[in-house]
Coordinates of C-alpha atoms and ligand atoms in Angstrom, one line a residue:
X107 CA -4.1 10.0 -19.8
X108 CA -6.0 12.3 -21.8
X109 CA -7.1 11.9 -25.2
X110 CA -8.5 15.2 -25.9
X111 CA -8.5 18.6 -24.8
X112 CA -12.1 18.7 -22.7
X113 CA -10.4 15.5 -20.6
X114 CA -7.0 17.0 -20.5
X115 CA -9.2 20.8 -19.1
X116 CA -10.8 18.5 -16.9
X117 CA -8.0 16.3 -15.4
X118 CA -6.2 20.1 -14.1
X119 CA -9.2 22.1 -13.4
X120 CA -12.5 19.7 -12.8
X121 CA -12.0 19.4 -9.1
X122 CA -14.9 21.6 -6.8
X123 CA -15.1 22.0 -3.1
X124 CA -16.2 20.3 -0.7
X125 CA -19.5 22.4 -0.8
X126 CA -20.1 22.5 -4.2
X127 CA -19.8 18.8 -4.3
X128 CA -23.0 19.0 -1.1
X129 CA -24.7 21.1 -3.4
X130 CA -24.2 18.4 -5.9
X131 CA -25.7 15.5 -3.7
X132 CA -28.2 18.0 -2.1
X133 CA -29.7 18.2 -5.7
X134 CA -29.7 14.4 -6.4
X135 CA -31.7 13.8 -3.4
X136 CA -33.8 16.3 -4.2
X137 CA -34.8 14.6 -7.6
X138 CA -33.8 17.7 -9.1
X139 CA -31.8 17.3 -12.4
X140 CA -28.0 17.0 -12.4
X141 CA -27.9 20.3 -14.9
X142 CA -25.5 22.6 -12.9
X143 CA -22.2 24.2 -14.8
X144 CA -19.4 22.2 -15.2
X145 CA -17.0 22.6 -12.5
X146 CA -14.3 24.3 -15.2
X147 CA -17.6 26.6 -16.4
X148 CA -17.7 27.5 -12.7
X149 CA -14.0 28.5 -12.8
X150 CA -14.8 31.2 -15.3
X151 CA -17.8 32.6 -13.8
X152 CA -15.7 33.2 -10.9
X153 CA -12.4 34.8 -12.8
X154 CA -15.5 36.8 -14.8
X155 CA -16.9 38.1 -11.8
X156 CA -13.8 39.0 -9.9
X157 CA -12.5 40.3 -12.9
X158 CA -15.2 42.8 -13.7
X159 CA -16.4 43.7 -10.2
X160 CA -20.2 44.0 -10.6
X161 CA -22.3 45.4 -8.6
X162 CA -25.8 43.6 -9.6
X163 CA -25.6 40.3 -11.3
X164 CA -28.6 38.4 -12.8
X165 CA -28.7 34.9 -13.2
X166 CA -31.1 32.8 -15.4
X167 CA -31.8 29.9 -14.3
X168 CA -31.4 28.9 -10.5
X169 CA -31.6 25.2 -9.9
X170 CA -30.0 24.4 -6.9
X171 CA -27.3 26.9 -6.3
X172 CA -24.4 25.4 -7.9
X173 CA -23.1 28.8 -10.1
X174 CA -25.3 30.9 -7.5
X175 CA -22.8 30.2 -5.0
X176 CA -20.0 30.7 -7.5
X177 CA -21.2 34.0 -8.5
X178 CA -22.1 34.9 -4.8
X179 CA -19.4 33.7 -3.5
X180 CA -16.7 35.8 -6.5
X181 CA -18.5 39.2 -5.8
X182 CA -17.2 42.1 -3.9
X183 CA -18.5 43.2 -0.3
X184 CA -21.5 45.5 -2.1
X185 CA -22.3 43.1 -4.5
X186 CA -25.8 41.1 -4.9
X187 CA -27.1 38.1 -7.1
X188 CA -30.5 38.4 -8.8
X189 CA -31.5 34.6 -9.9
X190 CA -34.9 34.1 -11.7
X191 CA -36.3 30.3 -11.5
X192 CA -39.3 28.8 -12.8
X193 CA -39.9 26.6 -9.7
X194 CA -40.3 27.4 -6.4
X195 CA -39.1 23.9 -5.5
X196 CA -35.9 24.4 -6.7
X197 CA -35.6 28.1 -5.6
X198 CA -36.0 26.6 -2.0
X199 CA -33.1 24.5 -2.6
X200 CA -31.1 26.6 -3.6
X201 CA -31.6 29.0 -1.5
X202 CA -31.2 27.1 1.5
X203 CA -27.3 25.9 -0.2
X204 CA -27.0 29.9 -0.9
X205 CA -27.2 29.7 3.2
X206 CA -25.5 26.9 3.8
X207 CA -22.5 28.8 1.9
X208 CA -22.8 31.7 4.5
X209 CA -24.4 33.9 0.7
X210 CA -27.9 34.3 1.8
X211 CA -27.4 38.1 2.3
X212 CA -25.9 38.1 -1.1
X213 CA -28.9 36.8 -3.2
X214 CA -32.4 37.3 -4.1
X215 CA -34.4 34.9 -5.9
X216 CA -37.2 35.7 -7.8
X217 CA -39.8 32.6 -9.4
X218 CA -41.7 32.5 -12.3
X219 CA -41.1 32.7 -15.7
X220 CA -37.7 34.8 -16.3
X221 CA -38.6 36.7 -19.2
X222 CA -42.1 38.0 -17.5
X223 CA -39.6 39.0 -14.7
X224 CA -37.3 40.6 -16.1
X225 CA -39.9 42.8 -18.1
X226 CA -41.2 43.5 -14.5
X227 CA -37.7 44.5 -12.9
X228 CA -37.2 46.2 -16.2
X229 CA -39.9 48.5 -15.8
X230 CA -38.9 48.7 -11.9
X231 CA -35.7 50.6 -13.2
X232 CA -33.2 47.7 -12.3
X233 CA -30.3 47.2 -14.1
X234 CA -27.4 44.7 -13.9
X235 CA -23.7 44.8 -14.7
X236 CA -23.5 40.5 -15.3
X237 CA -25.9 38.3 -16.7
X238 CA -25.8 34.5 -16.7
X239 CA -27.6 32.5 -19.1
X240 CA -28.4 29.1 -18.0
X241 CA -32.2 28.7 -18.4
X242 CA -34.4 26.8 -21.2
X243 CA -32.7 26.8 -24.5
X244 CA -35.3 27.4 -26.6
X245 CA -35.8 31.4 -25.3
X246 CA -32.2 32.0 -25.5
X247 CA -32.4 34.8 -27.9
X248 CA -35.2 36.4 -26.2
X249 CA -33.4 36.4 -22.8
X250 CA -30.6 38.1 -25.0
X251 CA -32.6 41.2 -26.0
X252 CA -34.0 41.2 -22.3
X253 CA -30.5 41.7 -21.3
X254 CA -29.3 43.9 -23.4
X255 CA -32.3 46.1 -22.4
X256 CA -31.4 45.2 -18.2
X257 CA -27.7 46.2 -19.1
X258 CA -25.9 48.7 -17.2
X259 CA -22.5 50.3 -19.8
X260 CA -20.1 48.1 -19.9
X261 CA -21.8 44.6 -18.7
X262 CA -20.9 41.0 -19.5
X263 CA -23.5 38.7 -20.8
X264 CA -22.5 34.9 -20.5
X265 CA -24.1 31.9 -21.4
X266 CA -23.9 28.3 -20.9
X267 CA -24.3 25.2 -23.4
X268 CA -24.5 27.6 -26.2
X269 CA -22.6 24.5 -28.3
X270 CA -24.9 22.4 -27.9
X271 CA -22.9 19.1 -28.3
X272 CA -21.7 20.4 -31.5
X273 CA -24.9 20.3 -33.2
X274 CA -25.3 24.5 -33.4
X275 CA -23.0 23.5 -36.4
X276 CA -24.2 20.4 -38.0
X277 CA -26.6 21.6 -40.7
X278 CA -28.6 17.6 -40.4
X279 CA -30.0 19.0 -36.8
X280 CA -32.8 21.4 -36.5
X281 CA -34.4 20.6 -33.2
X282 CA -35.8 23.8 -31.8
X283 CA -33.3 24.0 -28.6
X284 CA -30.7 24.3 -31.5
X285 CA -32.5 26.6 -33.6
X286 CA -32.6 28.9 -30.8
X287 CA -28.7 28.7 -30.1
X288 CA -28.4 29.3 -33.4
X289 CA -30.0 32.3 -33.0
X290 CA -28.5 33.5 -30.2
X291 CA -25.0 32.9 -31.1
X292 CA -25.5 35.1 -34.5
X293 CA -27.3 38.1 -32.5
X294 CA -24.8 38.0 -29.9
X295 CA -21.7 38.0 -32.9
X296 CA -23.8 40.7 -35.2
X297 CA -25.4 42.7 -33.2
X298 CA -23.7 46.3 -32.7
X299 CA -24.1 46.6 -29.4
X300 CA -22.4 43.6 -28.2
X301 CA -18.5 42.4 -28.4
X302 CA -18.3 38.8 -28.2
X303 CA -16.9 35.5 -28.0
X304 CA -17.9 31.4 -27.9
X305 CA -15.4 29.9 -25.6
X306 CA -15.6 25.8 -26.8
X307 CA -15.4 25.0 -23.0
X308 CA -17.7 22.2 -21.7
X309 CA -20.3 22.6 -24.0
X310 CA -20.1 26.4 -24.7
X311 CA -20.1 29.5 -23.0
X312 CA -20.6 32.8 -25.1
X313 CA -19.2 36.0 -23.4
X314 CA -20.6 39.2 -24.6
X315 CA -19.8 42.9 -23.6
X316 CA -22.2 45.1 -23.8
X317 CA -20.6 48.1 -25.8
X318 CA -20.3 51.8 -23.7
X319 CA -21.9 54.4 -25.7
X320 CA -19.5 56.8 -27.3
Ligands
LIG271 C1 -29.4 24.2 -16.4 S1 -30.4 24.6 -15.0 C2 -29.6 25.9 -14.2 C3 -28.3 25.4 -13.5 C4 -27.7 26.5 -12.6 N1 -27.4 27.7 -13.4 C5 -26.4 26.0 -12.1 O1 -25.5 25.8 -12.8 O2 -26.4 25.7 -10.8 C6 -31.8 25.4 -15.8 C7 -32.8 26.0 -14.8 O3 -33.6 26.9 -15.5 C8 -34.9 26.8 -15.0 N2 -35.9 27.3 -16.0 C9 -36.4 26.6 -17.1 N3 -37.2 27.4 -17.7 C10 -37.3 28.6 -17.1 C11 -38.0 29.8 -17.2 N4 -38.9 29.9 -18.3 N5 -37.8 30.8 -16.4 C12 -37.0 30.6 -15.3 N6 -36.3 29.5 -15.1 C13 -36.4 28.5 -16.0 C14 -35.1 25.3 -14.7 O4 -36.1 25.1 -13.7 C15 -33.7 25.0 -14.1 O5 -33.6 25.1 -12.8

């Protein structure tokens, strides 16, 4: 029985597929960490993504697949997945689950560090219509203003872990991953631009909309 409301979200909605749960063990034996969403995280990305329909999604942070898939996998016929990784290693990975999902069409991976890369498909003229947050904490707020600058009208911005465990809001804790939640959870509620939200699912996802002009 559950005891609170993470179990009780978990005990009706923690389940994944079959593949997801290969992508799982494909990461284990890898020796890759076991940092992917949360199965109910996933869930959302994929109601998000049907919901809004976008065209070109980015995604920060690759490891191996896990919410590549889901995003692939929720987008329309013309749809494509963007996802920036720091390590070739893990790129490979995932792109070879990406495959094994029948999504390789669907998704482009680009290595390195993200921010550099996005400033480089920035100045290439692409923009994006979703964004998923999922990278090193500490340069949260930075891949923020990066994708506010990457946005098309109208596009989401999510991102994951953006709780923290509960420490964004204990005032004893001032590690720097916090710090930078911190951060970006007061740019993405004050800044104009943005409409937003912190979902306390899992550890925290924060859903933005970037505002159309007037
Ligand atoms: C939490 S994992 C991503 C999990 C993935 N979104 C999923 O749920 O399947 C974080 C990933 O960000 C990558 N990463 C860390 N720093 C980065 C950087 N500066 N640029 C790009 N990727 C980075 C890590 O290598 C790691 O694969």
């Amino acid at each position: 029985m559950a005891t609170n409301h993470d179990e009780y979200i978990h005990s009706l909605f923690g389940t994944e597929e079959p593949l997801l749960q290969d992508v799982t063990e494909s990461i284990k034996g890898n020796g890759m960490p076991a940092i992917s969403v949360k199965p109910e995280v996933g869930r959302l990305l994929s109601i998000l993504v049907k919901m809004t329909r976008p065209r070109h999604v980015m995604e920060i942070g690759a490891l191996g697949g896990y919410s590549g898939i889901i995003l692939a996998g929720a987008l329309d016929k013309e749809g494509s997945l963007t996802s920036l990784e720091l390590e070739q290693s893990y790129a490979t990975v995932a792109q070879s689950n990406l495959k094994r999902a029948g999504l390789e069409d669907k998704v482009k991976y680009v290595i390195g560090p993200a921010l550099q890369n996005m400033e480089s498909l920035y100045n290439a003229g692409q923009r994006y219509d979703f964004f998923f947050i999922d990278a090193d904490k500490v340069n949260y707020p930075a891949y923020l203003d990066m994708a506010i600058k990457l946005a098309s009208r109208g596009a989401i911005i999510a991102a994951d872990n953006t709780l923290q465990g509960d420490k964004v809001f204990d005032e004893t804790v001032s590690d720097e991953n916090v710090e930078a939640m911190r951060a970006f959870n007061e740019k993405m509620a004050n800044d104009e631009r943005l409409e937003s939200i912190i979902l306390p699912l899992c550890d925290g996802l924060t859903i933005g909309r970037v505002k159309e002009e007037e």
